Amino acid sequence: MTTAQAPAGAGLAGLDPAALRPDFAILSRTVRDGRPLVYLDSGATSQRPRQVLDAERDFLEQHNSAVHRGAHQLAEEATDAYESARARIATFVGADPDELVFVKNATEGINLVAYAMSNSSIRTGLGPESERFALGPGDEIVVTELEHHANLVPWQELCRRTGATLRWYSVTDEGRIDLDSLELSERTKVVAFAHQSNVLGSVAPVEELVARARAVGALVVLDACQSVPHLPVDLRALDVDFAVFSGHKMLGPSGVGVLYGRTELLAAMPPFLTGGSMIELVRLEGSTYAPPPQRFEAGVPMTSQAVGLGAAVDYLTAIGMQNVHAHEMELTRVALDTLREVPGVRIIGPDSLEARGGTVAFVVDGVHAHDVGQVLDDRGIAVRVGHHCAWPLHRRFGVAATVRASFHVYTTVDEVAQLADGVRAARDFFGVS
Amino acid sequence: MQLEQMYQEIILDHYRSPHGSGLKDPYDAESQQINPTCGDEIVLRVKLDDAGEKVLDVSHETLGCSISQASASVLTDLVVGQTVEESMKVLAAFQEMAQGRGKVEPDEDVLGDAVAFAGVAKYPARVKCALLGWMAFKDAVVRVQDGKVEA
Ligand SMILES: Cc1ncc(COP(=O)(O)O)c(C=O)c1O
């Protein structure tokens, strides 16, 4: 197997995006009549370096085979590559390999937990050990007003199926979870929240929320989709029960994500999808299930994608997540400082660098987000416009849509500075300046 | 700059002073349409004649981008005073143009000012914005007709 090459722009002195950019071929293309691409939409999906693409290609050209099946050489190599990726990703987030389940994406990971709870609630769990996941009328699931739909709708549906009640923490004007807005109770069974908001960029007070959940015996589900790709994250230290993240947001492939669950919880949790690979013993009358993580990986899983995610984690590790975070904070500082100077711009989210990540959302008075996005696109600048799958949050701020810029290791200060110029141009174009 | 192709002067004019804006009474049916990708929203009312054959009035309230607002405005100009049948022909032509990826040659005789939206067809993400008002109009007309059948 080829060993991953360390990226050139990594070092103790921090991160040099210019040195990393050659790894990302897509960044040198042009868009819309020959303008250099300025990709400020990494929060939606990030770009993949050559090292990730090479790892996927190498796997497919040299080792491709169905994992955890067959005894031929390729099957062994493929299984090793798949499990090695799991182990490296586990190290990256401070977990044991058996605590990581490969899923399609974060959305599937959250649904897996919700459906396992659903199964426990109708008593099709493994046995008495699954009772702790059972919900019924009177029980509560708690989320926050800033959640991505992926961490909201599955819980709404779980409530519908079990008769439990959904409650939520509201969000302050500054874009923080308002801890005074809700009291957990003995009936609170799940507290699910985003580590970092995909719109506001605000980072949740995990320690405090975990402490409150622990005090009432609730399970904590952390949506780490926007934190694991951008900050050093140690899931064990955060003491959460479950966490999810997606490969495509962390320089890895799409089609692979991760569900983390504490060992004893995964061991007690019934499966969601069933079929091949996840069984222990099958008879026509009924079956028993494999221990985790296999219990939750029914069917032939994604393999080159998992291997690619392993390579992405190697790439990020070589750069150092502290460096990634520091770089993104510098970009955020530039974004906030330059946007603040543009008349009519209102930042939605914290206008400071405190407990914050590299996602900046804003509205422009008199110009709809779609129209701002169109003007930016015309200049080659790719941002996200709309509600970013956080509709209740947008309603909370009284806006239908925002413009969102988000960054990653390859984003440069110069690119971020172009954003404010583009917003000025949008104001000119629509005659509001 | 391709921007001017999309945001033709006619579109910007309608955006700045939209026609038919502000919900009016009386009306026969109302339709609310939402663009789930961006959260934009239109509420549109229609008033037909007693026979249900002619469009007497259209009014709307649009919370959305320049394209969706201008499109609802142009729609008002094009369909008010027309027969329902004619208005549906305009709608079909508009929809064909909007979804044509820039490859459909719009018929100015049918579409009038709405030909200005031909540039939008090259931007698939914006097609829904252009169609939002038209979908509301179609839905509202169907509601009136259904109501009349039931009555
Ligand atoms: C905070 C957050 N949660 C969940 C998701 C869902 O991720 P995926 O679509 O990869 O399942 C996203 C992605 O947009 C996100 O930003």
Coordinates of C-alpha atoms and ligand atoms in Angstrom, one line a residue:
Chain A
M1 CA 0.0 0.0 0.0
T2 CA 1.3 3.5 -0.7
T3 CA 2.0 5.6 2.2
A4 CA 0.3 9.0 2.1
Q5 CA 2.5 11.9 1.2
A6 CA 2.6 14.7 3.7
P7 CA 1.2 17.9 2.3
A8 CA 3.7 20.6 1.4
G9 CA 2.0 23.4 3.2
A10 CA 2.1 21.8 6.7
G11 CA 4.5 22.8 9.4
L12 CA 4.9 23.8 13.0
A13 CA 4.8 27.4 11.9
G14 CA 1.2 27.1 10.9
L15 CA -0.5 26.6 7.6
D16 CA 0.4 28.0 4.2
P17 CA -2.6 27.7 1.9
A18 CA -0.5 28.7 -1.1
A19 CA 1.7 25.6 -0.6
L20 CA -1.4 23.3 -0.1
R21 CA -3.3 24.6 -3.1
P22 CA -1.4 22.6 -5.8
D23 CA -2.9 19.5 -4.1
F24 CA -6.4 20.6 -5.1
A25 CA -6.5 20.6 -8.8
I26 CA -10.1 21.9 -8.9
L27 CA -8.9 25.2 -7.4
S28 CA -7.0 26.1 -10.5
R29 CA -10.0 25.9 -12.8
T30 CA -11.9 28.9 -14.0
V31 CA -15.6 29.5 -14.0
R32 CA -18.1 31.9 -15.7
D33 CA -16.1 33.3 -18.6
G34 CA -12.6 32.5 -17.3
R35 CA -12.7 33.9 -13.8
P36 CA -10.5 32.1 -11.3
L37 CA -12.6 30.0 -8.9
V38 CA -12.9 31.5 -5.4
Y39 CA -14.4 28.6 -3.5
L40 CA -16.0 29.8 -0.3
D41 CA -18.5 27.0 0.1
S42 CA -16.5 24.4 2.0
G43 CA -19.2 24.2 4.7
A44 CA -21.5 22.6 2.1
T45 CA -18.8 20.3 0.7
S46 CA -15.0 20.6 0.8
Q47 CA -12.5 19.9 -2.0
R48 CA -10.4 16.8 -2.0
P49 CA -6.6 16.8 -2.3
R50 CA -4.7 14.6 -4.7
Q51 CA -3.6 12.5 -1.8
V52 CA -7.2 11.5 -1.1
L53 CA -7.9 10.9 -4.8
D54 CA -4.7 8.8 -5.1
A55 CA -5.7 6.7 -2.1
E56 CA -9.1 6.0 -3.6
R57 CA -7.6 5.2 -7.0
D58 CA -4.8 3.0 -5.5
F59 CA -7.4 1.1 -3.5
L60 CA -9.6 0.5 -6.6
E61 CA -6.6 -0.4 -8.9
Q62 CA -4.8 -2.7 -6.4
H63 CA -7.1 -4.0 -3.7
N64 CA -10.7 -3.6 -4.6
S65 CA -12.9 -6.4 -3.2
A66 CA -15.9 -6.8 -0.9
V67 CA -14.8 -6.3 2.7
H68 CA -15.5 -8.7 5.5
R69 CA -16.2 -11.5 3.0
G70 CA -14.1 -14.1 1.3
A71 CA -10.7 -15.4 2.1
H72 CA -8.8 -14.5 -1.0
Q73 CA -5.9 -12.1 -1.0
L74 CA -7.8 -9.1 -2.3
A75 CA -10.5 -9.6 0.2
E76 CA -7.9 -9.6 3.0
E77 CA -6.2 -6.5 1.6
A78 CA -9.5 -4.6 1.1
T79 CA -10.7 -5.5 4.6
D80 CA -7.3 -4.3 6.0
A81 CA -7.5 -1.1 4.1
Y82 CA -11.1 -0.5 5.3
E83 CA -10.3 -1.3 8.9
S84 CA -7.1 0.7 8.9
A85 CA -9.1 3.7 7.7
R86 CA -11.5 3.2 10.6
A87 CA -8.6 3.0 13.1
R88 CA -6.9 6.2 11.8
I89 CA -10.2 8.1 11.8
A90 CA -10.9 6.8 15.4
T91 CA -7.5 8.2 16.5
F92 CA -8.3 11.5 14.8
V93 CA -11.4 12.0 16.9
G94 CA -10.1 10.4 20.1
A95 CA -12.1 7.2 19.9
D96 CA -11.6 3.4 19.7
P97 CA -12.1 1.9 16.3
D98 CA -15.0 -0.2 17.4
E99 CA -16.8 2.9 18.5
L100 CA -17.0 4.1 14.8
V101 CA -19.7 3.0 12.4
F102 CA -19.3 3.8 8.7
V103 CA -22.5 5.3 7.4
K104 CA -23.3 7.1 4.1
N105 CA -23.2 10.6 5.8
A106 CA -24.0 12.4 9.0
T107 CA -27.7 12.4 8.1
E108 CA -27.7 8.6 8.0
G109 CA -25.8 8.5 11.3
I110 CA -28.4 10.5 13.1
N111 CA -31.2 8.4 11.5
L112 CA -29.4 5.3 12.6
V113 CA -29.6 6.4 16.2
A114 CA -33.2 7.6 15.9
Y115 CA -34.4 4.4 14.3
A116 CA -32.5 2.2 16.8
M117 CA -34.3 4.1 19.5
S118 CA -37.6 3.6 17.6
N119 CA -36.9 -0.1 17.5
S120 CA -36.2 -0.2 21.2
S121 CA -39.4 1.7 21.8
I122 CA -41.5 -0.9 20.1
R123 CA -39.6 -3.6 22.0
T124 CA -37.8 -5.1 19.0
G125 CA -34.5 -4.4 20.7
L126 CA -31.9 -6.9 21.7
G127 CA -33.3 -7.5 25.1
P128 CA -33.5 -5.7 28.4
E129 CA -30.2 -3.9 27.6
S130 CA -32.0 -1.9 24.9
E131 CA -34.6 -0.5 27.3
R132 CA -32.5 2.5 27.9
F133 CA -33.2 3.6 24.3
A134 CA -36.9 3.2 24.6
L135 CA -39.1 6.3 24.4
G136 CA -42.8 6.9 25.0
P137 CA -45.4 9.6 25.6
G138 CA -44.2 12.0 28.2
D139 CA -40.5 11.5 27.3
E140 CA -38.7 14.4 25.8
I141 CA -36.1 14.9 23.1
V142 CA -34.3 18.2 23.2
V143 CA -32.6 20.0 20.3
T144 CA -31.8 23.6 19.6
E145 CA -33.2 26.3 17.3
L146 CA -30.0 26.4 15.3
E147 CA -30.0 22.8 14.1
H148 CA -29.4 21.7 10.6
H149 CA -32.5 19.8 9.4
A150 CA -30.4 16.6 9.6
N151 CA -30.4 17.0 13.4
L152 CA -34.0 18.1 13.6
V153 CA -36.3 16.2 11.3
P154 CA -35.2 12.7 12.4
W155 CA -36.0 13.7 16.0
Q156 CA -39.4 15.1 15.0
E157 CA -40.1 11.8 13.3
L158 CA -38.9 9.8 16.3
C159 CA -41.3 11.8 18.4
R160 CA -44.1 11.1 16.0
R161 CA -43.5 7.4 16.1
T162 CA -43.1 7.1 19.9
G163 CA -45.3 9.9 21.3
A164 CA -42.4 11.6 22.8
T165 CA -42.3 15.5 22.8
L166 CA -39.7 17.6 21.0
R167 CA -38.4 20.6 22.9
W168 CA -35.7 23.1 22.1
Y169 CA -33.3 25.6 23.4
S170 CA -33.8 28.9 21.6
V171 CA -31.0 31.0 20.2
T172 CA -29.8 34.5 21.4
D173 CA -29.5 37.5 19.1
E174 CA -25.8 36.9 19.0
G175 CA -26.3 33.4 17.7
R176 CA -25.6 31.4 20.8
I177 CA -27.7 28.6 22.3
D178 CA -29.7 30.3 25.1
L179 CA -29.0 28.0 28.0
D180 CA -31.6 29.8 30.1
S181 CA -34.4 29.1 27.6
L182 CA -35.1 25.6 28.7
E183 CA -34.8 23.4 31.8
L184 CA -34.2 19.7 31.1
S185 CA -36.3 17.3 33.2
E186 CA -36.2 13.7 34.4
R187 CA -38.2 13.0 31.2
T188 CA -35.5 14.3 28.9
K189 CA -34.0 11.2 27.2
V190 CA -32.0 12.8 24.4
V191 CA -30.2 16.1 24.0
A192 CA -29.0 16.6 20.4
F193 CA -27.1 19.6 19.2
A194 CA -24.6 20.9 16.7
H195 CA -21.0 21.3 17.9
Q196 CA -20.6 24.2 15.5
S197 CA -23.5 25.9 13.7
N198 CA -23.4 25.5 10.0
V199 CA -24.8 29.0 9.6
L200 CA -23.7 31.1 12.5
G201 CA -20.3 29.5 13.1
S202 CA -20.9 29.6 16.8
V203 CA -19.4 26.8 18.8
A204 CA -21.8 25.2 21.4
P205 CA -20.9 25.1 25.1
V206 CA -20.5 21.3 24.9
E207 CA -19.3 20.8 28.5
E208 CA -22.2 22.7 30.0
L209 CA -24.8 21.0 27.8
V210 CA -23.3 17.6 28.6
A211 CA -23.3 18.3 32.3
R212 CA -27.0 19.3 32.1
A213 CA -27.9 16.2 30.1
R214 CA -25.9 13.9 32.5
A215 CA -27.7 15.5 35.5
V216 CA -31.0 14.1 34.2
G217 CA -29.7 10.9 32.7
A218 CA -30.2 12.0 29.0
L219 CA -28.1 10.7 26.1
V220 CA -26.1 13.3 24.3
V221 CA -26.0 13.3 20.5
L222 CA -23.4 15.7 19.0
D223 CA -23.7 16.8 15.4
A224 CA -20.0 17.2 14.7
C225 CA -20.4 17.8 11.0
Q226 CA -18.9 21.3 11.1
S227 CA -16.5 20.8 14.0
V228 CA -14.5 17.6 13.1
P229 CA -13.4 19.1 9.7
H230 CA -12.2 22.4 11.2
L231 CA -11.2 22.0 14.9
P232 CA -9.3 19.6 17.0
V233 CA -12.1 17.3 18.4
D234 CA -11.6 14.6 21.0
L235 CA -15.0 12.9 21.4
R236 CA -14.0 11.0 24.5
A237 CA -12.9 14.2 26.2
L238 CA -16.1 15.9 25.2
D239 CA -17.9 13.0 26.9
V240 CA -20.7 12.8 24.4
D241 CA -22.6 9.6 23.9
F242 CA -23.0 9.7 20.1
A243 CA -21.5 11.9 17.4
V244 CA -21.8 12.1 13.6
F245 CA -19.7 13.7 10.9
S246 CA -19.5 13.5 7.1
G247 CA -16.4 12.7 5.0
H248 CA -17.2 15.2 2.2
K249 CA -16.8 18.1 4.5
M250 CA -13.3 17.2 5.7
L251 CA -11.4 16.9 2.4
G252 CA -12.7 13.3 2.1
P253 CA -15.1 11.6 -0.3
S254 CA -18.8 11.9 -0.4
G255 CA -20.8 8.7 0.4
V256 CA -19.0 8.1 3.6
G257 CA -19.7 9.4 7.1
V258 CA -19.1 8.3 10.6
L259 CA -21.4 7.6 13.6
Y260 CA -19.5 7.5 16.9
G261 CA -21.1 5.8 19.9
R262 CA -19.6 4.9 23.3
T263 CA -18.8 1.2 23.4
E264 CA -21.4 0.2 26.0
L265 CA -24.1 2.1 24.2
L266 CA -23.4 0.6 20.8
A267 CA -23.3 -2.8 22.5
A268 CA -26.8 -2.3 23.9
M269 CA -28.3 -0.7 20.8
P270 CA -30.5 -2.7 18.4
P271 CA -29.7 -2.4 14.6
F272 CA -31.4 0.0 12.2
L273 CA -30.7 -1.6 8.8
T274 CA -30.5 -5.4 8.8
G275 CA -29.2 -8.0 6.3
G276 CA -25.8 -9.4 5.4
S277 CA -22.7 -8.6 7.3
M278 CA -24.4 -7.5 10.5
I279 CA -25.5 -11.0 11.7
E280 CA -24.0 -13.4 14.2
L281 CA -26.3 -16.5 13.5
V282 CA -29.1 -16.7 11.0
R283 CA -31.9 -19.3 11.0
L284 CA -35.2 -19.1 9.1
E285 CA -37.0 -18.6 12.4
G286 CA -34.8 -15.6 13.4
S287 CA -31.3 -14.2 13.7
T288 CA -28.9 -12.8 16.2
Y289 CA -26.6 -9.9 15.5
A290 CA -22.9 -9.2 15.4
P291 CA -21.2 -7.0 17.9
P292 CA -20.7 -3.3 16.9
P293 CA -19.6 -1.8 14.7
Q294 CA -20.5 -4.6 12.2
R295 CA -24.1 -4.7 13.7
F296 CA -24.7 -1.3 12.2
E297 CA -23.0 -1.9 8.8
A298 CA -25.5 -4.1 6.9
G299 CA -24.6 -5.0 3.4
V300 CA -21.4 -4.5 1.4
P301 CA -20.2 -1.1 2.7
M302 CA -18.6 1.8 0.8
T303 CA -14.9 1.0 0.7
S304 CA -12.9 3.3 -1.6
Q305 CA -14.7 6.1 0.1
A306 CA -13.7 4.9 3.6
V307 CA -10.1 4.5 2.4
G308 CA -10.3 8.0 1.0
L309 CA -11.5 9.4 4.3
G310 CA -8.6 7.7 6.0
A311 CA -6.3 9.5 3.6
A312 CA -8.1 12.8 4.3
V313 CA -7.6 12.3 8.0
D314 CA -3.9 11.6 7.4
Y315 CA -3.7 14.8 5.4
L316 CA -5.4 16.9 8.1
T317 CA -3.3 15.3 10.8
A318 CA -0.1 16.2 9.0
I319 CA -1.3 19.8 8.8
G320 CA -2.4 19.7 12.4
M321 CA -6.0 20.6 13.4
Q322 CA -4.8 23.4 15.6
N323 CA -3.2 25.0 12.5
V324 CA -6.4 24.4 10.5
H325 CA -8.4 26.2 13.2
A326 CA -6.0 29.0 13.5
H327 CA -5.9 29.5 9.8
E328 CA -9.7 29.6 9.6
M329 CA -9.9 32.0 12.5
E330 CA -7.6 34.4 10.6
L331 CA -9.9 34.1 7.6
T332 CA -12.9 34.7 9.7
R333 CA -11.3 37.8 11.2
V334 CA -10.7 39.1 7.7
A335 CA -14.2 38.3 6.6
L336 CA -15.8 40.0 9.6
D337 CA -13.6 43.0 9.4
T338 CA -14.1 43.6 5.7
L339 CA -17.8 42.8 5.6
R340 CA -18.5 45.1 8.6
E341 CA -17.2 48.0 6.5
V342 CA -19.8 47.4 3.8
P343 CA -22.9 49.5 4.4
G344 CA -26.1 47.5 4.8
V345 CA -24.4 44.2 5.7
R346 CA -25.7 42.5 8.8
I347 CA -23.7 39.5 10.2
I348 CA -26.0 36.7 11.3
G349 CA -24.1 35.1 14.1
P350 CA -21.3 36.2 16.5
D351 CA -19.5 39.3 15.3
S352 CA -16.4 38.2 17.2
L353 CA -13.9 35.3 17.1
E354 CA -14.9 33.9 20.5
A355 CA -16.2 30.3 20.6
R356 CA -16.5 30.5 16.8
G357 CA -15.5 28.7 13.7
G358 CA -14.9 29.7 10.1
T359 CA -18.5 30.2 8.8
V360 CA -19.8 33.7 8.2
A361 CA -23.4 34.3 7.3
F362 CA -24.9 37.7 6.5
V363 CA -27.7 39.5 4.8
V364 CA -27.4 42.7 2.7
D365 CA -30.2 45.3 3.2
G366 CA -32.2 45.7 0.0
V367 CA -30.5 42.9 -1.9
H368 CA -31.8 39.3 -1.6
A369 CA -29.3 36.6 -0.8
H370 CA -29.9 34.9 -4.1
D371 CA -29.1 38.1 -5.9
V372 CA -26.0 38.7 -3.9
G373 CA -24.9 35.1 -4.6
Q374 CA -25.5 35.7 -8.3
V375 CA -23.3 38.7 -8.4
L376 CA -20.6 36.9 -6.5
D377 CA -20.9 33.9 -8.8
D378 CA -20.4 36.2 -11.8
R379 CA -17.1 37.2 -10.2
G380 CA -16.1 33.5 -9.8
I381 CA -16.9 33.5 -6.0
A382 CA -18.9 30.4 -4.9
V383 CA -20.9 30.9 -1.7
R384 CA -24.0 29.3 -0.4
V385 CA -27.3 31.2 -0.5
G386 CA -30.6 30.2 1.1
H387 CA -31.5 28.8 4.5
H388 CA -28.6 26.2 4.5
C389 CA -31.0 23.5 5.8
A390 CA -31.5 25.5 8.9
W391 CA -34.9 27.0 8.2
P392 CA -36.1 27.5 11.8
L393 CA -32.9 29.4 12.6
H394 CA -33.5 31.7 9.7
R395 CA -37.1 32.3 10.8
R396 CA -35.6 33.1 14.3
F397 CA -33.6 35.9 12.7
G398 CA -36.5 37.1 10.6
V399 CA -34.8 36.4 7.3
A400 CA -35.8 34.0 4.5
A401 CA -32.2 33.5 3.3
T402 CA -28.7 34.4 4.0
V403 CA -25.4 34.4 2.2
R404 CA -22.8 32.1 3.7
A405 CA -19.1 32.0 3.2
S406 CA -17.2 29.1 4.6
F407 CA -13.5 28.1 4.5
H408 CA -11.0 25.3 4.6
V409 CA -7.2 24.8 4.5
Y410 CA -6.9 26.0 0.9
T411 CA -8.8 29.2 1.4
T412 CA -6.6 32.3 1.2
V413 CA -6.9 35.7 2.8
D414 CA -7.0 37.3 -0.6
E415 CA -10.0 35.2 -1.6
V416 CA -11.9 36.2 1.6
A417 CA -11.1 39.8 0.9
Q418 CA -12.8 39.5 -2.5
L419 CA -16.0 38.7 -0.8
A420 CA -16.6 42.2 0.6
D421 CA -15.7 43.7 -2.8
G422 CA -18.3 41.4 -4.4
V423 CA -21.0 42.4 -1.9
R424 CA -20.2 46.1 -2.7
A425 CA -20.7 45.3 -6.4
A426 CA -24.0 43.6 -5.7
R427 CA -25.2 46.7 -3.9
D428 CA -24.1 48.9 -6.8
F429 CA -25.7 46.6 -9.3
F430 CA -29.1 46.6 -7.6
G431 CA -28.8 50.3 -6.9
V432 CA -28.9 50.3 -3.1
S433 CA -25.7 52.2 -2.6
Chain B
M1 CA -20.0 40.0 -17.3
Q2 CA -22.9 37.7 -17.9
L3 CA -24.9 39.4 -15.1
E4 CA -26.7 41.7 -17.5
Q5 CA -27.9 38.8 -19.5
M6 CA -29.7 37.5 -16.6
Y7 CA -30.8 40.7 -15.0
Q8 CA -32.1 42.5 -18.0
E9 CA -33.3 46.0 -17.5
I10 CA -37.0 44.9 -17.8
I11 CA -36.4 42.5 -14.9
L12 CA -34.8 45.1 -12.8
D13 CA -37.6 47.6 -13.5
H14 CA -40.3 45.1 -12.5
Y15 CA -38.3 44.3 -9.4
R16 CA -38.0 47.9 -8.3
S17 CA -41.7 48.6 -8.9
P18 CA -43.6 45.4 -9.1
H19 CA -47.0 45.2 -10.6
G20 CA -49.9 43.5 -8.7
S21 CA -47.9 43.6 -5.5
G22 CA -50.1 43.7 -2.3
L23 CA -52.9 41.3 -1.8
K24 CA -56.3 42.5 -3.0
D25 CA -60.0 41.7 -2.3
P26 CA -62.2 40.4 -3.6
Y27 CA -60.6 37.2 -5.0
D28 CA -61.8 33.7 -5.9
A29 CA -58.8 31.7 -4.8
E30 CA -55.4 32.1 -3.3
S31 CA -52.3 29.9 -3.6
Q32 CA -49.2 29.9 -1.5
Q33 CA -46.0 28.5 -3.0
I34 CA -42.7 28.1 -1.3
N35 CA -39.3 27.4 -2.8
P36 CA -37.9 24.9 -0.4
T37 CA -34.3 25.4 -1.3
C38 CA -34.2 29.1 -0.3
G39 CA -37.4 29.6 1.7
D40 CA -38.8 32.2 -0.7
E41 CA -42.5 32.5 -0.6
I42 CA -45.4 33.9 -2.7
V43 CA -49.1 34.3 -1.9
L44 CA -51.1 35.0 -5.0
R45 CA -54.8 35.7 -5.5
V46 CA -56.8 35.5 -8.7
K47 CA -60.2 36.8 -9.5
L48 CA -62.0 35.3 -12.6
D49 CA -65.2 36.4 -14.2
D50 CA -68.5 34.7 -13.3
A51 CA -68.1 32.2 -16.1
G52 CA -64.6 31.3 -14.8
E53 CA -63.2 32.1 -18.3
K54 CA -61.5 35.4 -18.0
V55 CA -58.8 36.6 -15.6
L56 CA -60.1 39.8 -14.0
D57 CA -57.4 40.4 -11.5
V58 CA -54.2 39.0 -10.0
S59 CA -52.5 40.2 -6.8
H60 CA -49.6 38.8 -4.9
E61 CA -47.2 39.2 -2.0
T62 CA -43.8 37.9 -2.8
L63 CA -41.0 37.4 -0.3
G64 CA -38.1 36.6 -2.5
C65 CA -35.3 37.5 -4.8
S66 CA -35.4 39.9 -7.7
I67 CA -36.2 37.2 -10.2
S68 CA -39.2 35.8 -8.3
Q69 CA -40.5 39.3 -7.7
A70 CA -40.1 40.5 -11.2
S71 CA -41.5 37.3 -12.6
A72 CA -44.7 37.7 -10.5
S73 CA -44.9 41.3 -11.7
V74 CA -44.6 40.4 -15.4
L75 CA -47.1 37.6 -14.9
T76 CA -49.7 40.1 -13.6
D77 CA -49.2 42.2 -16.8
L78 CA -49.5 39.3 -19.1
V79 CA -52.5 37.4 -17.7
V80 CA -54.9 40.1 -16.4
G81 CA -57.6 40.7 -19.0
Q82 CA -56.8 37.4 -20.9
T83 CA -59.0 34.4 -21.0
V84 CA -57.9 31.6 -18.8
E85 CA -57.1 29.5 -21.8
E86 CA -54.8 32.2 -23.2
S87 CA -53.1 32.7 -19.8
M88 CA -52.4 29.0 -19.6
K89 CA -50.8 29.1 -23.1
V90 CA -48.5 31.9 -21.8
L91 CA -47.7 29.9 -18.7
A92 CA -46.8 26.9 -20.8
A93 CA -44.6 29.0 -23.1
F94 CA -42.9 30.6 -20.0
Q95 CA -42.3 27.3 -18.4
E96 CA -40.9 25.8 -21.6
M97 CA -38.5 28.8 -21.9
A98 CA -37.5 28.8 -18.2
Q99 CA -36.8 25.1 -18.2
G100 CA -35.1 25.1 -21.6
R101 CA -31.5 25.6 -20.3
G102 CA -31.2 28.5 -22.7
K103 CA -31.9 26.4 -25.8
V104 CA -35.6 27.4 -26.3
E105 CA -36.1 30.3 -28.6
P106 CA -38.9 32.3 -26.8
D107 CA -41.8 33.6 -28.7
E108 CA -42.1 37.3 -28.0
D109 CA -45.7 37.4 -29.4
V110 CA -46.8 35.1 -26.7
L111 CA -44.5 36.1 -23.9
G112 CA -44.1 39.8 -24.3
D113 CA -41.9 41.3 -21.5
A114 CA -41.4 37.8 -20.1
V115 CA -38.9 37.0 -22.9
A116 CA -36.5 38.9 -20.6
F117 CA -36.3 35.8 -18.4
A118 CA -34.7 33.8 -21.2
G119 CA -31.3 34.5 -19.6
V120 CA -32.5 33.0 -16.3
A121 CA -32.9 29.7 -18.0
K122 CA -29.2 29.3 -18.3
Y123 CA -29.0 29.2 -14.5
P124 CA -30.8 26.1 -13.3
A125 CA -30.7 27.1 -9.7
R126 CA -32.7 30.2 -10.5
V127 CA -35.4 28.6 -12.7
K128 CA -37.5 27.9 -9.6
C129 CA -37.4 31.5 -8.7
A130 CA -38.7 32.5 -12.1
L131 CA -41.5 29.9 -11.9
L132 CA -42.7 30.5 -8.4
G133 CA -45.4 33.0 -9.3
W134 CA -46.5 31.1 -12.3
M135 CA -47.0 27.9 -10.3
A136 CA -49.0 29.9 -7.8
F137 CA -51.1 31.3 -10.6
K138 CA -51.8 27.9 -12.1
D139 CA -52.7 26.4 -8.7
A140 CA -55.0 29.3 -7.9
V141 CA -56.8 29.0 -11.2
V142 CA -57.3 25.3 -10.7
R143 CA -58.7 26.0 -7.2
V144 CA -61.3 28.4 -8.6
Q145 CA -62.3 25.9 -11.3
D146 CA -62.5 23.1 -8.8
G147 CA -64.6 25.3 -6.6
K148 CA -66.9 26.1 -9.4
V149 CA -67.4 22.5 -10.4
E150 CA -68.2 21.6 -6.8
A151 CA -70.6 24.5 -6.4
Ligands
LIG1 C1 -24.2 20.9 11.0 C2 -24.6 20.0 10.0 N1 -25.3 18.8 10.3 C3 -25.6 17.9 9.4 C4 -25.3 18.1 8.1 C5 -25.7 17.0 7.1 O1 -24.6 16.4 6.5 P1 -24.8 15.4 5.3 O2 -25.6 16.1 4.3 O3 -23.4 15.1 4.8 O4 -25.4 14.2 5.9 C6 -24.6 19.2 7.7 C7 -24.3 19.4 6.2 O5 -24.7 20.3 5.6 C8 -24.3 20.2 8.6 O6 -23.6 21.3 8.3

